[in-house]
């Protein structure tokens, strides 16, 4: 099929590339001419495993094109995906200005029946607003072109997005038009071969499904962080508890890892947006409010442990920090727990030597050059002249370090493990004090 994608961010670029990979003719549109130029040159603006070679090969083979010419891209398409950003407003609601701007652009250039697909994460009722915006532009032109609006939310995990698109758990389609349903079924047929993955529903249910999925996963994370904090108070080890409850198939092991809170472009924004939607319809969602409140508090957990260990005397100290991205296999630092930690350490007068396999460039973009932050090229470089090691992201490269080497480099011989990736006994056997999340230790001691 001939497909046009509005937006070359995370969702748009992955969607367009994967659709091109199975033989569709895809055009990706963006208003950012510099980004389009970089994409044409094979430069990928995000880090996502497996994406770059697919972009380059499909662009070279003519299946994937990039342009700023919206009118030509609309004329090209049988199906148009809207995959632009929906950043949060100050009140927590999703900002739909970019989505509706694209809808008006489509309405101003549409010349034949086209299926318009909302791929962006949007509040319930957005498809109606998109439909109205397109219809208004068509009416202003005196045009009677037919079109359909479909909701097809994305369920891509950063760090595994290509695999998630190529082998989806489910393909949610919200539509009322049989004509549109058949078009989208055909488009997704290559991803729906060995068993039925398409879940058909009405548009509003599809819009809510995306928010409900992210809110459920965020709830599991916040719940486990609450349990971890309780475990610490009562002297239990949350890792034993996690295995105990995860073995129950009604609960499972996914998303029950305690830590220092969730971040990224989805969970924080979507929980707030769903809570705002509930309020806008006269309903107070106490669960969603609690999920967000727990997560906000948990992002300060590591700093609290550091401050307690050093009796709040952090002025002039240096801390090694492993991990800056909000999760492994991405360079995304949006609402990353590391941001709250960095600010707290700096406000206390400390310096930070940090290492992340992918997020150093993004960190420089956010903070610029500053004397209390040194970004290192290798993990052990961060330990040089450091008082303690803090682990904020569970990259694989951090999972099996040389603890004796760490002990020999740190001034205070203490590790603060924000992701519980180490066994306390192993760390302590190397002569290091260990602090984890909910490990039943109100005060850590070296072995």
PDB file of N, CA and C in Angstrom, residues 151-228:
ATOM      1  N   UNK A 151      -8.787   4.583  14.982  1.00  0.00           N
ATOM      2  CA  UNK A 151      -7.843   4.601  16.091  1.00  0.00           C
ATOM      3  C   UNK A 151      -7.042   3.297  16.073  1.00  0.00           C
ATOM      4  N   UNK A 152      -5.731   3.435  16.048  1.00  0.00           N
ATOM      5  CA  UNK A 152      -4.840   2.275  16.029  1.00  0.00           C
ATOM      6  C   UNK A 152      -3.660   2.567  16.955  1.00  0.00           C
ATOM      7  N   UNK A 153      -3.883   2.500  18.275  1.00  0.00           N
ATOM      8  CA  UNK A 153      -2.835   2.894  19.218  1.00  0.00           C
ATOM      9  C   UNK A 153      -1.613   1.991  19.120  1.00  0.00           C
ATOM     10  N   UNK A 154      -0.453   2.598  19.431  1.00  0.00           N
ATOM     11  CA  UNK A 154       0.799   1.829  19.407  1.00  0.00           C
ATOM     12  C   UNK A 154       1.069   1.244  20.789  1.00  0.00           C
ATOM     13  N   UNK A 155       1.723   0.079  20.787  1.00  0.00           N
ATOM     14  CA  UNK A 155       2.125  -0.588  22.022  1.00  0.00           C
ATOM     15  C   UNK A 155       3.605  -0.974  21.912  1.00  0.00           C
ATOM     16  N   UNK A 156       4.430   0.011  21.607  1.00  0.00           N
ATOM     17  CA  UNK A 156       5.851  -0.223  21.390  1.00  0.00           C
ATOM     18  C   UNK A 156       6.633   0.070  22.662  1.00  0.00           C
ATOM     19  N   UNK A 157       7.498  -0.852  23.030  1.00  0.00           N
ATOM     20  CA  UNK A 157       8.379  -0.640  24.175  1.00  0.00           C
ATOM     21  C   UNK A 157       9.703  -0.073  23.672  1.00  0.00           C
ATOM     22  N   UNK A 158      10.125   1.041  24.244  1.00  0.00           N
ATOM     23  CA  UNK A 158      11.421   1.571  23.871  1.00  0.00           C
ATOM     24  C   UNK A 158      12.496   0.536  24.189  1.00  0.00           C
ATOM     25  N   UNK A 159      13.401   0.341  23.242  1.00  0.00           N
ATOM     26  CA  UNK A 159      14.427  -0.681  23.391  1.00  0.00           C
ATOM     27  C   UNK A 159      14.053  -1.990  22.733  1.00  0.00           C
ATOM     28  N   UNK A 160      12.755  -2.146  22.380  1.00  0.00           N
ATOM     29  CA  UNK A 160      12.299  -3.374  21.725  1.00  0.00           C
ATOM     30  C   UNK A 160      11.223  -3.061  20.688  1.00  0.00           C
ATOM     31  N   UNK A 161      11.234  -1.822  20.190  1.00  0.00           N
ATOM     32  CA  UNK A 161      10.123  -1.337  19.378  1.00  0.00           C
ATOM     33  C   UNK A 161      10.011  -2.044  18.032  1.00  0.00           C
ATOM     34  N   UNK A 162      11.145  -2.300  17.383  1.00  0.00           N
ATOM     35  CA  UNK A 162      11.093  -2.960  16.081  1.00  0.00           C
ATOM     36  C   UNK A 162      10.495  -4.354  16.219  1.00  0.00           C
ATOM     37  N   UNK A 163      10.957  -5.099  17.201  1.00  0.00           N
ATOM     38  CA  UNK A 163      10.411  -6.436  17.444  1.00  0.00           C
ATOM     39  C   UNK A 163       8.935  -6.361  17.808  1.00  0.00           C
ATOM     40  N   UNK A 164       8.558  -5.376  18.619  1.00  0.00           N
ATOM     41  CA  UNK A 164       7.153  -5.232  19.014  1.00  0.00           C
ATOM     42  C   UNK A 164       6.264  -4.966  17.803  1.00  0.00           C
ATOM     43  N   UNK A 165       6.760  -4.175  16.852  1.00  0.00           N
ATOM     44  CA  UNK A 165       5.940  -3.887  15.673  1.00  0.00           C
ATOM     45  C   UNK A 165       5.884  -5.086  14.733  1.00  0.00           C
ATOM     46  N   UNK A 166       7.012  -5.732  14.535  1.00  0.00           N
ATOM     47  CA  UNK A 166       7.056  -6.840  13.586  1.00  0.00           C
ATOM     48  C   UNK A 166       6.354  -8.086  14.117  1.00  0.00           C
ATOM     49  N   UNK A 167       6.365  -8.267  15.438  1.00  0.00           N
ATOM     50  CA  UNK A 167       5.702  -9.420  16.062  1.00  0.00           C
ATOM     51  C   UNK A 167       4.814  -8.927  17.212  1.00  0.00           C
ATOM     52  N   UNK A 168       3.718  -8.276  16.882  1.00  0.00           N
ATOM     53  CA  UNK A 168       2.898  -7.642  17.922  1.00  0.00           C
ATOM     54  C   UNK A 168       2.122  -8.642  18.765  1.00  0.00           C
ATOM     55  N   UNK A 169       1.895  -8.282  20.035  1.00  0.00           N
ATOM     56  CA  UNK A 169       1.003  -9.072  20.882  1.00  0.00           C
ATOM     57  C   UNK A 169      -0.437  -8.926  20.411  1.00  0.00           C
ATOM     58  N   UNK A 170      -0.794  -7.700  20.044  1.00  0.00           N
ATOM     59  CA  UNK A 170      -2.139  -7.420  19.556  1.00  0.00           C
ATOM     60  C   UNK A 170      -2.094  -6.192  18.673  1.00  0.00           C
ATOM     61  N   UNK A 171      -3.062  -6.114  17.763  1.00  0.00           N
ATOM     62  CA  UNK A 171      -3.213  -4.959  16.880  1.00  0.00           C
ATOM     63  C   UNK A 171      -4.617  -4.420  17.131  1.00  0.00           C
ATOM     64  N   UNK A 172      -4.699  -3.365  17.893  1.00  0.00           N
ATOM     65  CA  UNK A 172      -5.998  -2.801  18.267  1.00  0.00           C
ATOM     66  C   UNK A 172      -6.463  -1.844  17.170  1.00  0.00           C
ATOM     67  N   UNK A 173      -7.672  -2.088  16.676  1.00  0.00           N
ATOM     68  CA  UNK A 173      -8.258  -1.239  15.637  1.00  0.00           C
ATOM     69  C   UNK A 173      -9.616  -0.764  16.117  1.00  0.00           C
ATOM     70  N   UNK A 174      -9.753   0.532  16.227  1.00  0.00           N
ATOM     71  CA  UNK A 174     -11.042   1.131  16.570  1.00  0.00           C
ATOM     72  C   UNK A 174     -11.633   1.791  15.349  1.00  0.00           C
ATOM     73  N   UNK A 175     -12.736   1.266  14.869  1.00  0.00           N
ATOM     74  CA  UNK A 175     -13.329   1.802  13.636  1.00  0.00           C
ATOM     75  C   UNK A 175     -14.801   1.420  13.563  1.00  0.00           C
ATOM     76  N   UNK A 176     -15.569   2.254  12.849  1.00  0.00           N
ATOM     77  CA  UNK A 176     -16.972   1.954  12.598  1.00  0.00           C
ATOM     78  C   UNK A 176     -17.224   1.558  11.141  1.00  0.00           C
ATOM     79  N   UNK A 177     -16.321   1.961  10.251  1.00  0.00           N
ATOM     80  CA  UNK A 177     -16.484   1.742   8.817  1.00  0.00           C
ATOM     81  C   UNK A 177     -15.892   0.404   8.394  1.00  0.00           C
ATOM     82  N   UNK A 178     -16.696  -0.450   7.784  1.00  0.00           N
ATOM     83  CA  UNK A 178     -16.207  -1.727   7.277  1.00  0.00           C
ATOM     84  C   UNK A 178     -15.147  -1.521   6.202  1.00  0.00           C
ATOM     85  N   UNK A 179     -15.325  -0.468   5.421  1.00  0.00           N
ATOM     86  CA  UNK A 179     -14.356  -0.160   4.380  1.00  0.00           C
ATOM     87  C   UNK A 179     -12.978   0.125   4.995  1.00  0.00           C
ATOM     88  N   UNK A 180     -12.969   0.925   6.049  1.00  0.00           N
ATOM     89  CA  UNK A 180     -11.709   1.262   6.717  1.00  0.00           C
ATOM     90  C   UNK A 180     -11.111   0.037   7.397  1.00  0.00           C
ATOM     91  N   UNK A 181     -11.957  -0.785   7.993  1.00  0.00           N
ATOM     92  CA  UNK A 181     -11.462  -1.982   8.677  1.00  0.00           C
ATOM     93  C   UNK A 181     -10.745  -2.904   7.700  1.00  0.00           C
ATOM     94  N   UNK A 182     -11.300  -3.083   6.519  1.00  0.00           N
ATOM     95  CA  UNK A 182     -10.685  -3.965   5.530  1.00  0.00           C
ATOM     96  C   UNK A 182      -9.349  -3.404   5.048  1.00  0.00           C
ATOM     97  N   UNK A 183      -9.263  -2.083   4.897  1.00  0.00           N
ATOM     98  CA  UNK A 183      -8.001  -1.454   4.488  1.00  0.00           C
ATOM     99  C   UNK A 183      -6.922  -1.711   5.540  1.00  0.00           C
ATOM    100  N   UNK A 184      -7.266  -1.493   6.815  1.00  0.00           N
ATOM    101  CA  UNK A 184      -6.276  -1.664   7.887  1.00  0.00           C
ATOM    102  C   UNK A 184      -5.942  -3.143   8.073  1.00  0.00           C
ATOM    103  N   UNK A 185      -6.929  -4.010   7.910  1.00  0.00           N
ATOM    104  CA  UNK A 185      -6.641  -5.450   7.961  1.00  0.00           C
ATOM    105  C   UNK A 185      -5.611  -5.828   6.903  1.00  0.00           C
ATOM    106  N   UNK A 186      -5.785  -5.321   5.703  1.00  0.00           N
ATOM    107  CA  UNK A 186      -4.862  -5.631   4.615  1.00  0.00           C
ATOM    108  C   UNK A 186      -3.468  -5.090   4.912  1.00  0.00           C
ATOM    109  N   UNK A 187      -3.416  -3.886   5.449  1.00  0.00           N
ATOM    110  CA  UNK A 187      -2.133  -3.273   5.759  1.00  0.00           C
ATOM    111  C   UNK A 187      -1.358  -4.090   6.792  1.00  0.00           C
ATOM    112  N   UNK A 188      -2.073  -4.629   7.783  1.00  0.00           N
ATOM    113  CA  UNK A 188      -1.422  -5.361   8.864  1.00  0.00           C
ATOM    114  C   UNK A 188      -1.334  -6.868   8.610  1.00  0.00           C
ATOM    115  N   UNK A 189      -1.795  -7.333   7.452  1.00  0.00           N
ATOM    116  CA  UNK A 189      -1.791  -8.766   7.163  1.00  0.00           C
ATOM    117  C   UNK A 189      -0.411  -9.413   7.339  1.00  0.00           C
ATOM    118  N   UNK A 190       0.688  -8.766   6.924  1.00  0.00           N
ATOM    119  CA  UNK A 190       2.006  -9.412   7.109  1.00  0.00           C
ATOM    120  C   UNK A 190       2.395  -9.624   8.574  1.00  0.00           C
ATOM    121  N   UNK A 191       1.758  -8.899   9.477  1.00  0.00           N
ATOM    122  CA  UNK A 191       2.078  -9.008  10.907  1.00  0.00           C
ATOM    123  C   UNK A 191       1.054  -9.859  11.651  1.00  0.00           C
ATOM    124  N   UNK A 192       0.164 -10.485  10.898  1.00  0.00           N
ATOM    125  CA  UNK A 192      -0.984 -11.158  11.503  1.00  0.00           C
ATOM    126  C   UNK A 192      -1.167 -12.551  10.906  1.00  0.00           C
ATOM    127  N   UNK A 193      -0.052 -13.233  10.647  1.00  0.00           N
ATOM    128  CA  UNK A 193      -0.116 -14.450   9.851  1.00  0.00           C
ATOM    129  C   UNK A 193      -0.350 -15.720  10.654  1.00  0.00           C
ATOM    130  N   UNK A 194       0.404 -15.922  11.748  1.00  0.00           N
ATOM    131  CA  UNK A 194       0.339 -17.249  12.379  1.00  0.00           C
ATOM    132  C   UNK A 194      -0.816 -17.404  13.353  1.00  0.00           C
ATOM    133  N   UNK A 195      -1.357 -16.301  13.864  1.00  0.00           N
ATOM    134  CA  UNK A 195      -2.621 -16.360  14.601  1.00  0.00           C
ATOM    135  C   UNK A 195      -3.233 -14.967  14.625  1.00  0.00           C
ATOM    136  N   UNK A 196      -4.515 -14.901  14.916  1.00  0.00           N
ATOM    137  CA  UNK A 196      -5.253 -13.634  14.862  1.00  0.00           C
ATOM    138  C   UNK A 196      -4.809 -12.704  15.981  1.00  0.00           C
ATOM    139  N   UNK A 197      -4.248 -11.558  15.604  1.00  0.00           N
ATOM    140  CA  UNK A 197      -3.803 -10.571  16.578  1.00  0.00           C
ATOM    141  C   UNK A 197      -4.674  -9.319  16.584  1.00  0.00           C
ATOM    142  N   UNK A 198      -5.516  -9.182  15.589  1.00  0.00           N
ATOM    143  CA  UNK A 198      -6.328  -7.975  15.485  1.00  0.00           C
ATOM    144  C   UNK A 198      -7.475  -8.018  16.496  1.00  0.00           C
ATOM    145  N   UNK A 199      -7.596  -6.934  17.252  1.00  0.00           N
ATOM    146  CA  UNK A 199      -8.689  -6.781  18.218  1.00  0.00           C
ATOM    147  C   UNK A 199      -9.532  -5.609  17.751  1.00  0.00           C
ATOM    148  N   UNK A 200     -10.714  -5.911  17.253  1.00  0.00           N
ATOM    149  CA  UNK A 200     -11.600  -4.874  16.720  1.00  0.00           C
ATOM    150  C   UNK A 200     -12.501  -4.314  17.807  1.00  0.00           C
ATOM    151  N   UNK A 201     -12.721  -3.022  17.773  1.00  0.00           N
ATOM    152  CA  UNK A 201     -13.604  -2.366  18.736  1.00  0.00           C
ATOM    153  C   UNK A 201     -14.018  -1.016  18.191  1.00  0.00           C
ATOM    154  N   UNK A 202     -14.871  -0.331  18.936  1.00  0.00           N
ATOM    155  CA  UNK A 202     -15.240   1.025  18.539  1.00  0.00           C
ATOM    156  C   UNK A 202     -14.079   1.973  18.808  1.00  0.00           C
ATOM    157  N   UNK A 203     -14.137   3.161  18.203  1.00  0.00           N
ATOM    158  CA  UNK A 203     -13.016   4.095  18.252  1.00  0.00           C
ATOM    159  C   UNK A 203     -12.713   4.537  19.679  1.00  0.00           C
ATOM    160  N   UNK A 204     -13.731   4.899  20.427  1.00  0.00           N
ATOM    161  CA  UNK A 204     -13.494   5.415  21.782  1.00  0.00           C
ATOM    162  C   UNK A 204     -12.899   4.337  22.695  1.00  0.00           C
ATOM    163  N   UNK A 205     -13.315   3.120  22.530  1.00  0.00           N
ATOM    164  CA  UNK A 205     -12.735   2.038  23.330  1.00  0.00           C
ATOM    165  C   UNK A 205     -11.264   1.831  22.985  1.00  0.00           C
ATOM    166  N   UNK A 206     -10.928   1.956  21.691  1.00  0.00           N
ATOM    167  CA  UNK A 206      -9.535   1.822  21.281  1.00  0.00           C
ATOM    168  C   UNK A 206      -8.686   2.938  21.890  1.00  0.00           C
ATOM    169  N   UNK A 207      -9.206   4.143  21.891  1.00  0.00           N
ATOM    170  CA  UNK A 207      -8.476   5.266  22.474  1.00  0.00           C
ATOM    171  C   UNK A 207      -8.228   5.045  23.965  1.00  0.00           C
ATOM    172  N   UNK A 208      -9.243   4.528  24.658  1.00  0.00           N
ATOM    173  CA  UNK A 208      -9.091   4.281  26.093  1.00  0.00           C
ATOM    174  C   UNK A 208      -8.176   3.086  26.374  1.00  0.00           C
ATOM    175  N   UNK A 209      -8.155   2.107  25.464  1.00  0.00           N
ATOM    176  CA  UNK A 209      -7.337   0.908  25.661  1.00  0.00           C
ATOM    177  C   UNK A 209      -5.867   1.264  25.849  1.00  0.00           C
ATOM    178  N   UNK A 210      -5.376   2.189  25.037  1.00  0.00           N
ATOM    179  CA  UNK A 210      -3.966   2.575  25.148  1.00  0.00           C
ATOM    180  C   UNK A 210      -3.671   3.168  26.522  1.00  0.00           C
ATOM    181  N   UNK A 211      -4.498   4.100  26.976  1.00  0.00           N
ATOM    182  CA  UNK A 211      -4.292   4.714  28.286  1.00  0.00           C
ATOM    183  C   UNK A 211      -4.434   3.686  29.400  1.00  0.00           C
ATOM    184  N   UNK A 212      -5.434   2.811  29.258  1.00  0.00           N
ATOM    185  CA  UNK A 212      -5.652   1.803  30.299  1.00  0.00           C
ATOM    186  C   UNK A 212      -4.464   0.854  30.413  1.00  0.00           C
ATOM    187  N   UNK A 213      -3.876   0.485  29.284  1.00  0.00           N
ATOM    188  CA  UNK A 213      -2.721  -0.420  29.304  1.00  0.00           C
ATOM    189  C   UNK A 213      -1.542   0.221  30.024  1.00  0.00           C
ATOM    190  N   UNK A 214      -1.225   1.454  29.670  1.00  0.00           N
ATOM    191  CA  UNK A 214      -0.085   2.114  30.310  1.00  0.00           C
ATOM    192  C   UNK A 214      -0.356   2.402  31.781  1.00  0.00           C
ATOM    193  N   UNK A 215      -1.592   2.755  32.102  1.00  0.00           N
ATOM    194  CA  UNK A 215      -1.927   3.021  33.499  1.00  0.00           C
ATOM    195  C   UNK A 215      -1.835   1.749  34.339  1.00  0.00           C
ATOM    196  N   UNK A 216      -2.232   0.610  33.780  1.00  0.00           N
ATOM    197  CA  UNK A 216      -2.125  -0.655  34.502  1.00  0.00           C
ATOM    198  C   UNK A 216      -0.667  -1.006  34.782  1.00  0.00           C
ATOM    199  N   UNK A 217       0.197  -0.853  33.771  1.00  0.00           N
ATOM    200  CA  UNK A 217       1.614  -1.172  33.961  1.00  0.00           C
ATOM    201  C   UNK A 217       2.262  -0.219  34.964  1.00  0.00           C
ATOM    202  N   UNK A 218       1.905   1.065  34.884  1.00  0.00           N
ATOM    203  CA  UNK A 218       2.427   2.029  35.850  1.00  0.00           C
ATOM    204  C   UNK A 218       1.952   1.705  37.256  1.00  0.00           C
ATOM    205  N   UNK A 219       0.724   1.227  37.359  1.00  0.00           N
ATOM    206  CA  UNK A 219       0.171   0.858  38.667  1.00  0.00           C
ATOM    207  C   UNK A 219       0.950  -0.304  39.272  1.00  0.00           C
ATOM    208  N   UNK A 220       1.292  -1.298  38.459  1.00  0.00           N
ATOM    209  CA  UNK A 220       2.073  -2.433  38.963  1.00  0.00           C
ATOM    210  C   UNK A 220       3.431  -1.954  39.494  1.00  0.00           C
ATOM    211  N   UNK A 221       4.054  -1.030  38.773  1.00  0.00           N
ATOM    212  CA  UNK A 221       5.357  -0.525  39.205  1.00  0.00           C
ATOM    213  C   UNK A 221       5.232   0.217  40.525  1.00  0.00           C
ATOM    214  N   UNK A 222       4.259   1.124  40.614  1.00  0.00           N
ATOM    215  CA  UNK A 222       4.096   1.884  41.853  1.00  0.00           C
ATOM    216  C   UNK A 222       3.701   0.975  43.017  1.00  0.00           C
ATOM    217  N   UNK A 223       2.886  -0.023  42.749  1.00  0.00           N
ATOM    218  CA  UNK A 223       2.505  -0.958  43.812  1.00  0.00           C
ATOM    219  C   UNK A 223       3.730  -1.677  44.353  1.00  0.00           C
ATOM    220  N   UNK A 224       4.590  -2.161  43.466  1.00  0.00           N
ATOM    221  CA  UNK A 224       5.779  -2.871  43.933  1.00  0.00           C
ATOM    222  C   UNK A 224       6.730  -1.946  44.676  1.00  0.00           C
ATOM    223  N   UNK A 225       6.794  -0.697  44.269  1.00  0.00           N
ATOM    224  CA  UNK A 225       7.632   0.254  45.001  1.00  0.00           C
ATOM    225  C   UNK A 225       7.066   0.526  46.395  1.00  0.00           C
ATOM    226  N   UNK A 226       5.754   0.550  46.515  1.00  0.00           N
ATOM    227  CA  UNK A 226       5.144   0.665  47.842  1.00  0.00           C
ATOM    228  C   UNK A 226       5.490  -0.561  48.693  1.00  0.00           C
ATOM    229  N   UNK A 227       5.384  -1.746  48.098  1.00  0.00           N
ATOM    230  CA  UNK A 227       5.727  -2.964  48.822  1.00  0.00           C
ATOM    231  C   UNK A 227       7.204  -2.964  49.244  1.00  0.00           C
ATOM    232  N   UNK A 228       8.063  -2.450  48.368  1.00  0.00           N
ATOM    233  CA  UNK A 228       9.494  -2.385  48.689  1.00  0.00           C
ATOM    234  C   UNK A 228       9.741  -1.485  49.882  1.00  0.00           C
TER     235      UNK A 228
END
